[in-house]
CSV table of C-alpha atoms in Angstrom, one decimal:
chain,number,residue,atom,x,y,z
A,1,UNK,CA,125.3,95.3,80.6
A,2,UNK,CA,122.1,93.4,80.9
A,3,UNK,CA,118.9,93.7,82.9
A,4,UNK,CA,116.3,91.0,82.0
A,5,UNK,CA,112.6,91.1,82.0
A,6,UNK,CA,110.1,91.8,84.8
A,7,UNK,CA,111.2,89.9,87.9
A,8,UNK,CA,114.5,89.0,86.3
A,9,UNK,CA,118.0,90.3,87.0
A,10,UNK,CA,120.4,89.2,84.2
A,11,UNK,CA,123.3,91.4,85.4
A,12,UNK,CA,126.7,89.8,85.1
A,13,UNK,CA,128.9,92.8,84.4
A,14,UNK,CA,132.1,93.6,86.2
A,15,UNK,CA,131.6,95.7,89.3
A,16,UNK,CA,134.2,98.0,90.9
A,17,UNK,CA,134.8,98.5,94.6
A,18,UNK,CA,136.9,101.2,96.4
A,19,UNK,CA,137.9,100.2,99.9
A,20,UNK,CA,134.9,97.8,99.9
A,21,UNK,CA,132.4,100.3,98.7
A,22,UNK,CA,130.6,99.6,95.5
A,23,UNK,CA,131.1,102.4,92.9
A,24,UNK,CA,128.5,103.6,90.4
A,25,UNK,CA,128.8,103.2,86.7
A,26,UNK,CA,129.1,106.7,85.2
A,27,UNK,CA,125.6,108.2,84.6
A,28,UNK,CA,123.5,111.2,84.1
A,29,UNK,CA,121.7,112.5,86.1
A,30,UNK,CA,124.0,111.6,89.0
A,31,UNK,CA,123.1,110.1,92.3
A,32,UNK,CA,123.0,113.0,94.8
A,33,UNK,CA,123.3,112.5,98.6
A,34,UNK,CA,122.5,108.8,98.1
A,35,UNK,CA,119.3,109.7,96.3
A,36,UNK,CA,118.7,108.6,92.7
A,37,UNK,CA,117.8,111.4,90.3
A,38,UNK,CA,116.1,111.0,86.9
A,39,UNK,CA,115.5,112.6,83.6
A,40,UNK,CA,112.0,112.3,82.0
A,41,UNK,CA,110.8,111.6,78.5
A,42,UNK,CA,109.6,114.7,76.8
A,43,UNK,CA,107.8,113.2,73.9
A,44,UNK,CA,107.6,109.6,72.5
A,45,UNK,CA,108.2,109.9,68.7
A,46,UNK,CA,107.9,106.2,67.9
A,47,UNK,CA,107.7,102.8,69.6
A,48,UNK,CA,111.5,102.9,70.0
A,49,UNK,CA,112.5,106.6,70.2
A,50,UNK,CA,111.8,109.7,72.3
A,51,UNK,CA,113.0,113.2,72.8
A,52,UNK,CA,114.8,114.6,75.9
A,53,UNK,CA,115.1,117.8,77.8
A,54,UNK,CA,117.6,120.6,77.4
A,55,UNK,CA,120.8,121.5,75.5
A,56,UNK,CA,123.3,119.6,77.6
A,57,UNK,CA,126.5,120.0,75.5
A,58,UNK,CA,127.9,116.6,76.5
A,59,UNK,CA,125.1,114.9,74.8
A,60,UNK,CA,126.7,115.5,71.4
A,61,UNK,CA,129.7,113.5,72.6
A,62,UNK,CA,127.3,110.6,73.4
A,63,UNK,CA,127.1,110.0,69.7
A,64,UNK,CA,130.6,108.5,69.8
A,65,UNK,CA,129.9,106.3,72.9
A,66,UNK,CA,130.4,102.7,72.0
A,67,UNK,CA,127.9,101.2,74.4
A,68,UNK,CA,125.3,103.7,75.7
A,69,UNK,CA,122.5,102.4,77.9
A,70,UNK,CA,119.3,103.8,79.4
A,71,UNK,CA,117.7,102.6,82.6
A,72,UNK,CA,114.1,103.5,83.1
A,73,UNK,CA,110.6,102.9,84.3
A,74,UNK,CA,109.2,103.1,80.8
A,75,UNK,CA,105.5,102.5,81.3
A,76,UNK,CA,104.8,101.8,85.0
A,77,UNK,CA,106.6,103.0,88.1
A,78,UNK,CA,106.7,99.3,89.3
A,79,UNK,CA,108.7,97.9,86.4
A,80,UNK,CA,112.2,99.0,85.4
A,81,UNK,CA,114.8,97.7,83.0
A,82,UNK,CA,117.9,98.6,81.0
A,83,UNK,CA,118.0,99.1,77.2
A,84,UNK,CA,120.8,99.9,74.7
A,85,UNK,CA,120.4,103.1,72.8
A,86,UNK,CA,121.8,105.6,70.4
A,87,UNK,CA,121.6,109.4,70.7
A,88,UNK,CA,120.8,112.0,68.0
A,89,UNK,CA,122.0,115.3,69.5
A,90,UNK,CA,120.5,117.5,66.7
A,91,UNK,CA,117.1,116.0,67.2
A,92,UNK,CA,117.5,115.7,71.0
A,93,UNK,CA,116.4,112.1,70.9
A,94,UNK,CA,117.3,108.6,71.9
A,95,UNK,CA,116.6,105.5,69.8
A,96,UNK,CA,116.4,102.1,71.5
A,97,UNK,CA,118.4,99.2,70.1
A,98,UNK,CA,115.8,96.5,70.0
A,99,UNK,CA,118.2,93.9,68.7
A,100,UNK,CA,120.3,93.7,71.9
A,101,UNK,CA,117.5,94.8,74.4
A,102,UNK,CA,113.8,95.0,74.9
A,103,UNK,CA,111.7,97.8,76.3
A,104,UNK,CA,109.7,96.7,79.3
A,105,UNK,CA,106.1,97.4,78.3
A,106,UNK,CA,106.3,100.6,76.2
A,107,UNK,CA,107.7,104.1,76.1
A,108,UNK,CA,105.5,106.7,77.8
A,109,UNK,CA,105.6,110.5,78.0
A,110,UNK,CA,106.9,111.7,81.3
A,111,UNK,CA,108.5,108.3,82.2
A,112,UNK,CA,111.7,108.6,84.2
A,113,UNK,CA,115.1,107.3,83.1
A,114,UNK,CA,118.8,108.1,83.2
A,115,UNK,CA,121.7,107.4,80.8
A,116,UNK,CA,124.7,105.4,81.8
A,117,UNK,CA,128.0,103.7,80.8
A,118,UNK,CA,129.5,106.9,79.4
A,119,UNK,CA,133.1,108.0,80.0
A,120,UNK,CA,131.8,111.6,79.3
A,121,UNK,CA,129.7,111.4,82.4
A,122,UNK,CA,132.5,110.3,84.8
A,123,UNK,CA,132.1,113.5,86.8
A,124,UNK,CA,131.2,112.6,90.4
A,125,UNK,CA,133.0,111.0,93.3
A,126,UNK,CA,132.3,107.3,93.5
A,127,UNK,CA,131.8,106.7,89.7
A,128,UNK,CA,133.7,104.5,87.3
A,129,UNK,CA,133.8,103.5,83.6
A,130,UNK,CA,135.4,100.6,81.9
A,131,UNK,CA,136.7,101.0,78.3
A,132,UNK,CA,136.3,97.3,77.3
A,133,UNK,CA,137.9,97.7,73.9
A,134,UNK,CA,141.1,99.3,75.3
A,135,UNK,CA,140.8,97.3,78.6
A,136,UNK,CA,141.1,100.4,80.7
A,137,UNK,CA,139.4,101.2,84.1
A,138,UNK,CA,138.6,104.8,85.0
A,139,UNK,CA,137.8,105.6,88.6
A,140,UNK,CA,136.7,108.8,90.3
A,141,UNK,CA,137.4,107.8,93.9
A,142,UNK,CA,134.8,108.7,96.5
A,143,UNK,CA,137.6,110.1,98.7
A,144,UNK,CA,141.2,111.0,97.9
A,145,UNK,CA,143.4,108.0,97.3
A,146,UNK,CA,146.2,107.0,99.6
A,147,UNK,CA,148.8,104.2,99.6
A,148,UNK,CA,146.3,102.1,101.5
A,149,UNK,CA,143.5,102.5,99.0
A,150,UNK,CA,142.2,99.3,97.5
A,151,UNK,CA,140.4,99.0,94.2
A,152,UNK,CA,138.7,95.6,93.5
A,153,UNK,CA,137.1,94.5,90.3
A,154,UNK,CA,134.7,91.5,90.5
A,155,UNK,CA,135.8,88.6,88.3
A,156,UNK,CA,134.4,85.3,89.6
A,157,UNK,CA,130.9,84.2,88.6
A,158,UNK,CA,130.0,82.4,91.9
A,159,UNK,CA,131.7,82.2,95.3
A,160,UNK,CA,130.4,78.7,95.8
A,161,UNK,CA,128.4,76.6,93.3
A,162,UNK,CA,127.4,73.0,94.1
A,163,UNK,CA,124.8,70.5,92.9
A,164,UNK,CA,123.2,67.8,95.1
A,165,UNK,CA,125.4,68.9,98.1
A,166,UNK,CA,124.4,67.1,101.3
A,167,UNK,CA,125.2,67.2,105.1
A,168,UNK,CA,127.4,70.3,104.9
A,169,UNK,CA,127.6,73.4,107.1
A,170,UNK,CA,129.2,76.8,106.3
A,171,UNK,CA,129.7,78.5,109.6
A,172,UNK,CA,130.8,82.2,110.2
A,173,UNK,CA,132.4,82.7,106.8
A,174,UNK,CA,132.8,86.2,105.3
A,175,UNK,CA,131.9,86.1,101.6
A,176,UNK,CA,132.2,89.0,99.2
A,177,UNK,CA,132.3,90.1,95.6
A,178,UNK,CA,131.0,88.0,92.7
A,179,UNK,CA,129.5,88.8,89.3
A,180,UNK,CA,126.7,86.2,89.5
A,181,UNK,CA,124.9,84.5,92.4
A,182,UNK,CA,127.1,84.4,95.5
A,183,UNK,CA,126.4,81.0,97.0
A,184,UNK,CA,124.5,78.8,94.5
A,185,UNK,CA,123.1,75.4,95.5
A,186,UNK,CA,121.0,73.2,93.3
A,187,UNK,CA,119.1,70.3,95.0
A,188,UNK,CA,120.9,70.7,98.4
A,189,UNK,CA,119.9,68.5,101.3
A,190,UNK,CA,120.7,69.2,104.9
A,191,UNK,CA,122.9,72.2,104.0
A,192,UNK,CA,123.4,74.9,106.6
A,193,UNK,CA,124.7,78.4,106.2
A,194,UNK,CA,125.1,79.7,109.8
A,195,UNK,CA,126.5,83.1,110.7
A,196,UNK,CA,129.0,85.2,108.7
A,197,UNK,CA,128.1,87.6,106.0
A,198,UNK,CA,127.8,88.0,102.2
A,199,UNK,CA,128.1,91.3,100.3
A,200,UNK,CA,128.8,92.9,97.0
A,201,UNK,CA,127.1,90.3,94.9
A,202,UNK,CA,126.3,91.3,91.3
A,203,UNK,CA,124.0,88.6,90.1
A,204,UNK,CA,120.4,87.6,90.8
A,205,UNK,CA,120.7,86.8,94.5
A,206,UNK,CA,123.3,86.4,97.3
A,207,UNK,CA,122.1,82.9,98.2
A,208,UNK,CA,120.2,80.5,96.0
A,209,UNK,CA,118.7,77.3,97.5
A,210,UNK,CA,117.1,75.7,94.5
A,211,UNK,CA,114.9,72.6,95.2
A,212,UNK,CA,116.1,72.6,98.8
A,213,UNK,CA,115.3,69.9,101.4
A,214,UNK,CA,115.8,70.3,105.1
A,215,UNK,CA,118.2,73.3,104.7
A,216,UNK,CA,118.9,76.2,107.0
A,217,UNK,CA,120.1,79.8,106.6
A,218,UNK,CA,120.5,81.5,110.0
A,219,UNK,CA,122.1,84.6,111.4
A,220,UNK,CA,123.6,85.6,108.1
A,221,UNK,CA,124.2,89.3,107.2
A,222,UNK,CA,123.5,90.1,103.5
A,223,UNK,CA,124.2,93.6,102.2
A,224,UNK,CA,125.0,95.7,99.2
A,225,UNK,CA,123.7,93.3,96.5
A,226,UNK,CA,122.7,94.4,93.0
A,227,UNK,CA,119.6,92.2,92.9
A,228,UNK,CA,118.0,89.9,95.5
A,229,UNK,CA,119.1,88.5,98.9
A,230,UNK,CA,118.0,84.9,99.4
A,231,UNK,CA,116.1,82.8,96.8
A,232,UNK,CA,114.7,79.6,98.2
A,233,UNK,CA,112.6,76.9,96.4
A,234,UNK,CA,111.8,73.4,97.5
A,235,UNK,CA,109.0,71.0,98.5
A,236,UNK,CA,106.4,69.8,96.1
A,237,UNK,CA,103.2,71.9,95.6
A,238,UNK,CA,101.5,69.0,93.8
A,239,UNK,CA,101.9,66.5,96.7
A,240,UNK,CA,102.1,69.3,99.3
A,241,UNK,CA,105.3,67.7,100.6
A,242,UNK,CA,107.2,70.2,102.8
A,243,UNK,CA,110.7,71.4,102.0
A,244,UNK,CA,111.5,71.5,105.7
A,245,UNK,CA,113.7,74.5,105.0
A,246,UNK,CA,114.1,77.5,107.3
A,247,UNK,CA,115.4,81.0,106.9
A,248,UNK,CA,115.7,82.7,110.2
A,249,UNK,CA,117.4,85.6,112.1
A,250,UNK,CA,119.1,86.9,108.9
A,251,UNK,CA,119.7,90.6,108.3
A,252,UNK,CA,119.2,91.6,104.7
A,253,UNK,CA,119.7,95.2,103.6
A,254,UNK,CA,120.7,97.5,100.8
A,255,UNK,CA,119.8,95.2,98.0
A,256,UNK,CA,118.2,95.9,94.5
A,257,UNK,CA,121.0,98.3,93.8
A,258,UNK,CA,121.0,97.6,90.1
A,259,UNK,CA,117.7,96.2,89.1
A,260,UNK,CA,115.2,98.1,91.3
A,261,UNK,CA,111.9,96.2,91.1
A,262,UNK,CA,110.9,92.7,92.2
A,263,UNK,CA,114.4,92.0,93.6
A,264,UNK,CA,113.3,90.8,97.0
A,265,UNK,CA,115.3,90.4,100.1
A,266,UNK,CA,113.7,86.9,100.3
A,267,UNK,CA,112.1,85.3,97.3
A,268,UNK,CA,110.3,82.0,98.0
A,269,UNK,CA,108.8,79.2,95.9
A,270,UNK,CA,107.5,75.7,96.7
A,271,UNK,CA,105.9,74.3,99.8
A,272,UNK,CA,106.5,74.3,103.5
A,273,UNK,CA,109.2,76.9,104.1
A,274,UNK,CA,109.5,78.7,107.5
A,275,UNK,CA,110.8,82.3,107.1
A,276,UNK,CA,111.0,83.8,110.6
A,277,UNK,CA,112.7,86.6,112.6
A,278,UNK,CA,114.5,88.1,109.7
A,279,UNK,CA,115.2,91.8,109.1
A,280,UNK,CA,114.6,93.0,105.6
A,281,UNK,CA,115.3,96.7,105.0
A,282,UNK,CA,116.4,99.6,102.8
A,283,UNK,CA,115.4,98.7,99.2
A,284,UNK,CA,113.4,100.5,96.6
A,285,UNK,CA,110.7,97.8,96.1
A,286,UNK,CA,109.5,94.6,97.7
A,287,UNK,CA,111.0,92.9,100.7
A,288,UNK,CA,109.5,89.4,100.7
A,289,UNK,CA,107.6,87.8,97.8
A,290,UNK,CA,107.0,84.6,95.9
A,291,UNK,CA,104.7,81.7,95.3
A,292,UNK,CA,104.1,79.0,97.9
A,293,UNK,CA,101.8,76.6,99.7
A,294,UNK,CA,101.8,76.1,103.5
A,295,UNK,CA,104.6,78.5,104.2
A,296,UNK,CA,104.9,80.4,107.5
A,297,UNK,CA,106.3,84.0,107.7
A,298,UNK,CA,106.6,85.0,111.3
A,299,UNK,CA,108.3,87.6,113.5
A,300,UNK,CA,110.1,89.4,110.6
A,301,UNK,CA,110.9,93.1,110.7
A,302,UNK,CA,110.5,94.8,107.3
A,303,UNK,CA,111.3,98.5,107.1
A,304,UNK,CA,112.2,101.3,104.7
A,305,UNK,CA,111.0,99.5,101.6
A,306,UNK,CA,108.9,100.3,98.5
A,307,UNK,CA,110.2,103.9,98.5
A,308,UNK,CA,111.0,104.3,94.8
A,309,UNK,CA,108.0,103.0,93.0
A,310,UNK,CA,104.2,102.5,93.1
A,311,UNK,CA,101.8,99.7,93.5
A,312,UNK,CA,104.2,97.6,95.5
A,313,UNK,CA,104.2,95.6,98.8
A,314,UNK,CA,106.8,95.0,101.4
A,315,UNK,CA,105.3,91.5,101.7
A,316,UNK,CA,103.7,90.7,98.3
A,317,UNK,CA,101.8,87.8,96.9
A,318,UNK,CA,99.4,87.8,94.0
A,319,UNK,CA,97.3,86.4,91.3
A,320,UNK,CA,96.5,82.9,92.4
A,321,UNK,CA,93.7,80.8,94.0
A,322,UNK,CA,96.1,77.8,94.4
A,323,UNK,CA,98.7,79.3,96.8
A,324,UNK,CA,96.9,78.4,100.0
A,325,UNK,CA,97.8,77.5,103.6
A,326,UNK,CA,100.2,80.4,104.0
A,327,UNK,CA,100.4,82.3,107.3
A,328,UNK,CA,101.8,85.8,107.8
A,329,UNK,CA,101.9,86.5,111.5
A,330,UNK,CA,103.5,88.6,114.2
A,331,UNK,CA,105.6,90.7,111.7
A,332,UNK,CA,106.4,94.4,112.1
A,333,UNK,CA,106.4,96.8,109.1
A,334,UNK,CA,107.8,100.3,109.4
A,335,UNK,CA,108.1,103.2,106.9
A,336,UNK,CA,106.7,101.3,104.0
A,337,UNK,CA,105.9,104.4,101.9
A,338,UNK,CA,106.8,106.0,98.6
A,339,UNK,CA,109.1,109.0,98.7
A,340,UNK,CA,110.0,109.3,95.0
A,341,UNK,CA,107.9,111.3,92.6
A,342,UNK,CA,106.5,108.3,90.9
A,343,UNK,CA,103.1,108.8,89.1
A,344,UNK,CA,102.7,106.0,86.5
A,345,UNK,CA,100.5,103.4,88.0
A,346,UNK,CA,98.4,102.9,91.2
A,347,UNK,CA,100.1,105.4,93.6
A,348,UNK,CA,100.1,103.7,96.9
A,349,UNK,CA,102.4,101.1,98.4
A,350,UNK,CA,101.4,98.5,101.0
A,351,UNK,CA,103.0,96.8,103.9
A,352,UNK,CA,101.1,93.6,103.1
A,353,UNK,CA,99.8,93.2,99.5
A,354,UNK,CA,97.5,90.4,98.5
A,355,UNK,CA,97.3,91.4,94.9
A,356,UNK,CA,95.0,90.3,92.0
A,357,UNK,CA,92.5,88.0,93.8
A,358,UNK,CA,95.2,86.3,96.0
A,359,UNK,CA,93.3,83.9,98.2
A,360,UNK,CA,93.7,81.6,101.1
A,361,UNK,CA,96.2,83.6,103.3
A,362,UNK,CA,96.0,84.0,107.0
A,363,UNK,CA,97.3,87.5,108.1
A,364,UNK,CA,97.4,87.5,111.8
A,365,UNK,CA,98.7,89.9,114.6
A,366,UNK,CA,100.9,92.0,112.3
A,367,UNK,CA,101.9,95.6,113.2
A,368,UNK,CA,102.3,98.4,110.6
A,369,UNK,CA,103.8,101.7,111.6
A,370,UNK,CA,104.3,105.0,109.8
A,371,UNK,CA,103.4,103.6,106.4
A,372,UNK,CA,101.1,104.2,103.4
A,373,UNK,CA,98.5,101.4,103.3
A,374,UNK,CA,98.7,98.7,105.9
A,375,UNK,CA,97.0,95.9,104.0
A,376,UNK,CA,95.6,95.7,100.5
A,377,UNK,CA,93.2,92.8,99.8
A,378,UNK,CA,92.8,92.8,96.0
A,379,UNK,CA,89.6,91.0,95.5
A,380,UNK,CA,90.6,87.6,96.9
A,381,UNK,CA,88.7,84.9,98.7
A,382,UNK,CA,89.0,82.9,101.9
A,383,UNK,CA,91.6,85.3,103.5
A,384,UNK,CA,91.7,85.8,107.2
A,385,UNK,CA,92.9,89.2,108.5
A,386,UNK,CA,92.8,88.9,112.3
A,387,UNK,CA,94.3,91.0,115.0
A,388,UNK,CA,96.4,93.4,112.9
A,389,UNK,CA,97.4,96.9,114.1
A,390,UNK,CA,97.8,100.0,112.0
A,391,UNK,CA,99.7,102.8,113.6
A,392,UNK,CA,99.9,106.2,111.8
A,393,UNK,CA,99.2,104.7,108.3
A,394,UNK,CA,97.3,106.6,105.6
A,395,UNK,CA,94.9,103.7,105.2
A,396,UNK,CA,94.5,100.6,107.4
A,397,UNK,CA,92.8,98.4,104.8
A,398,UNK,CA,92.0,98.6,101.1
A,399,UNK,CA,89.5,95.9,100.0
A,400,UNK,CA,88.4,95.9,96.4
A,401,UNK,CA,86.3,93.8,94.0
A,402,UNK,CA,88.6,93.8,90.9
A,403,UNK,CA,87.4,90.4,89.8
A,404,UNK,CA,84.1,92.0,88.9
A,405,UNK,CA,85.7,94.8,86.9
A,406,UNK,CA,89.0,95.0,85.2
A,407,UNK,CA,90.4,91.7,86.4
A,408,UNK,CA,87.4,89.5,85.5
A,409,UNK,CA,89.1,87.4,82.8
A,410,UNK,CA,91.5,85.5,85.1
A,411,UNK,CA,88.8,84.2,87.4
A,412,UNK,CA,86.2,83.0,85.0
A,413,UNK,CA,85.8,79.2,84.5
A,414,UNK,CA,88.3,77.9,81.9
A,415,UNK,CA,90.8,80.7,82.4
A,416,UNK,CA,94.0,81.3,84.3
A,417,UNK,CA,93.0,80.5,87.9
A,418,UNK,CA,91.2,77.3,87.0
A,419,UNK,CA,94.1,76.1,84.8
A,420,UNK,CA,96.5,76.5,87.7
A,421,UNK,CA,94.2,74.6,90.1
A,422,UNK,CA,93.7,71.8,87.5
A,423,UNK,CA,97.4,71.4,87.2
A,424,UNK,CA,97.4,70.3,90.9
A,425,UNK,CA,94.4,68.0,90.6
A,426,UNK,CA,92.7,70.1,93.3
A,427,UNK,CA,89.6,68.0,93.3
A,428,UNK,CA,91.6,65.0,94.6
A,429,UNK,CA,93.7,64.3,97.7
A,430,UNK,CA,95.9,65.8,99.0
A,431,UNK,CA,94.5,69.1,97.7
A,432,UNK,CA,90.8,68.2,98.3
A,433,UNK,CA,91.4,67.3,101.9
A,434,UNK,CA,94.0,70.0,102.7
A,435,UNK,CA,91.9,72.8,101.1
A,436,UNK,CA,88.2,71.7,101.1
A,437,UNK,CA,87.0,75.2,100.3
A,438,UNK,CA,88.2,74.7,96.8
A,439,UNK,CA,85.7,72.0,96.0
A,440,UNK,CA,82.9,74.2,94.7
A,441,UNK,CA,84.8,77.4,94.0
A,442,UNK,CA,83.7,77.8,90.4
A,443,UNK,CA,80.0,77.4,91.5
A,444,UNK,CA,80.3,80.0,94.2
A,445,UNK,CA,80.4,83.4,92.5
A,446,UNK,CA,83.9,82.8,91.2
A,447,UNK,CA,84.9,86.4,90.5
A,448,UNK,CA,83.4,87.8,93.7
A,449,UNK,CA,85.5,88.6,96.8
A,450,UNK,CA,83.9,86.3,99.3
A,451,UNK,CA,84.4,84.3,102.5
A,452,UNK,CA,87.0,86.8,103.8
A,453,UNK,CA,87.3,87.6,107.5
A,454,UNK,CA,88.5,90.9,108.9
A,455,UNK,CA,88.4,91.0,112.7
A,456,UNK,CA,90.0,92.5,115.8
A,457,UNK,CA,91.8,95.2,113.7
A,458,UNK,CA,93.0,98.2,115.7
A,459,UNK,CA,94.1,101.5,114.2
A,460,UNK,CA,95.1,105.0,115.2
A,461,UNK,CA,96.5,108.2,113.7
A,462,UNK,CA,94.2,108.6,110.7
A,463,UNK,CA,93.7,112.0,109.3
A,464,UNK,CA,90.5,113.7,110.4
A,465,UNK,CA,87.6,112.5,108.2
A,466,UNK,CA,89.5,109.6,106.8
A,467,UNK,CA,88.0,106.1,106.9
A,468,UNK,CA,89.8,102.9,108.1
A,469,UNK,CA,88.7,101.1,104.9
A,470,UNK,CA,88.7,101.9,101.2
A,471,UNK,CA,86.5,99.7,99.0
A,472,UNK,CA,87.1,100.4,95.3
A,473,UNK,CA,84.5,98.8,93.0
A,474,UNK,CA,82.4,97.8,96.0
A,475,UNK,CA,81.0,99.2,99.3
A,476,UNK,CA,80.6,97.8,102.8
A,477,UNK,CA,77.0,96.7,102.2
A,478,UNK,CA,78.0,94.6,99.1
A,479,UNK,CA,81.0,93.1,100.9
A,480,UNK,CA,78.7,91.9,103.6
A,481,UNK,CA,76.2,90.5,101.1
A,482,UNK,CA,79.1,88.6,99.5
A,483,UNK,CA,79.6,86.7,102.8
A,484,UNK,CA,82.6,88.6,104.0
A,485,UNK,CA,82.7,89.1,107.8
A,486,UNK,CA,83.8,92.1,109.8
A,487,UNK,CA,84.1,92.1,113.6
A,488,UNK,CA,85.7,94.2,116.3
A,489,UNK,CA,87.2,96.9,114.2
A,490,UNK,CA,88.3,99.7,116.6
A,491,UNK,CA,90.2,103.0,116.9
A,492,UNK,CA,92.6,103.4,119.8
A,493,UNK,CA,94.5,106.7,119.7
A,494,UNK,CA,96.6,105.6,122.8
A,495,UNK,CA,98.2,103.0,120.6
A,496,UNK,CA,99.8,105.8,118.5
A,497,UNK,CA,102.1,106.4,121.5
A,498,UNK,CA,103.6,103.0,121.1
A,499,UNK,CA,107.3,103.0,120.4
A,500,UNK,CA,109.0,100.8,117.9
A,501,UNK,CA,110.7,99.0,120.7
A,502,UNK,CA,107.3,98.0,122.1
A,503,UNK,CA,106.1,97.0,118.7
A,504,UNK,CA,109.1,94.8,118.2
A,505,UNK,CA,108.3,92.8,121.3
A,506,UNK,CA,106.2,90.6,119.0
A,507,UNK,CA,109.3,89.7,117.2
A,508,UNK,CA,111.0,86.9,119.0
A,509,UNK,CA,114.6,87.8,118.5
């Protein structure tokens, strides 16, 4: 059992399926009515140990467990991982095995976790346990078994793996059940995956297009994956050469079932991708995220995301002045809100999250319904937020000045942002001609949120007395002094009568 660091999913264990349904590795507390339940740390007693609640008798049997693991949000409710541990039932404590695993950040009082991989906790329908030493599989079927019942254990690492594949199409194929990445392509050129489906993938992503050129993934249904959906990289950010790769009309749902955070439905990297008309839904954290230049995200429908953690975005990009030329337009976001009792970290979740001074994005004509925050602009520069609609959200826009407070180090000359820009020779073509606003960026109030445009925003459904904008670390007067422009911001309560069907007319399906 492995987990990996933040934004990693190193899972490669065997998975068990009953009549096509993925089973749950025996755990405590159990999953109840499809809802994850958690225990919480009572008291951290050292940097590797903590005490737990109650006098659960079974915990004394944990001491004999050969391979006990804990899965938790140890410090922040936006970062989870798995660690090996031992139990001391007399002291009511767990001690982390730091030789075989690493705690993500640090243990924190009140942090949530559960224990897993225990035969003693095989007590609920839909659970399983593998005794690896004796090579025995234990299954508690989700429904009574019959002669037609089928139990499948994943064995193969990949369903397809190919390097430098060219001029190949995979059409209307049904793929299922791997321990690692499902379809893995390195340096593909003119490869198409059209139609069909892929499910029950255990590894980092269902489809990997690494360093892709002129590739297509279209009309594919991806479901029930332990980690991410599609991971695409390609193009050349240094030369701004486009990958000419498109992901469109795919339906990606029920992912991040093992590693919960930063396992995106679509993970992107590189230059020039077009990601359009996809549905990304039903996952505990982010839907679309990555690092890119000159990418287009249009007509996508993202819903029921970010429900388990905090400080997350259905569409998330952050911490760069170099990732420019990206367009997020005509997308619909629905039910992007936290429903778990998560309290460690900034509490809100966002439909569109431009985090940690993210700059150079155009966010145009998007619609956000029944969500927490519609857009968070985290202190960035040269962003354009135009024509966006916020329907029954708690907050249409959060716009802060974090570069002048707790995030000042990264934007000062000689630090993180300048180092990234320098790696692309941003003062020379093609960067200097493609992004002329970068020429004097370190002479123009480098840590100040400036040159942003917010216009033609319409909102409805705010609680009485609530504002359409929140400005932590700043205020509207200072935002204006810093050369940000606000125009045509309006409230239209009639818009709250809009149906999802009408909202989705912007999505060209």
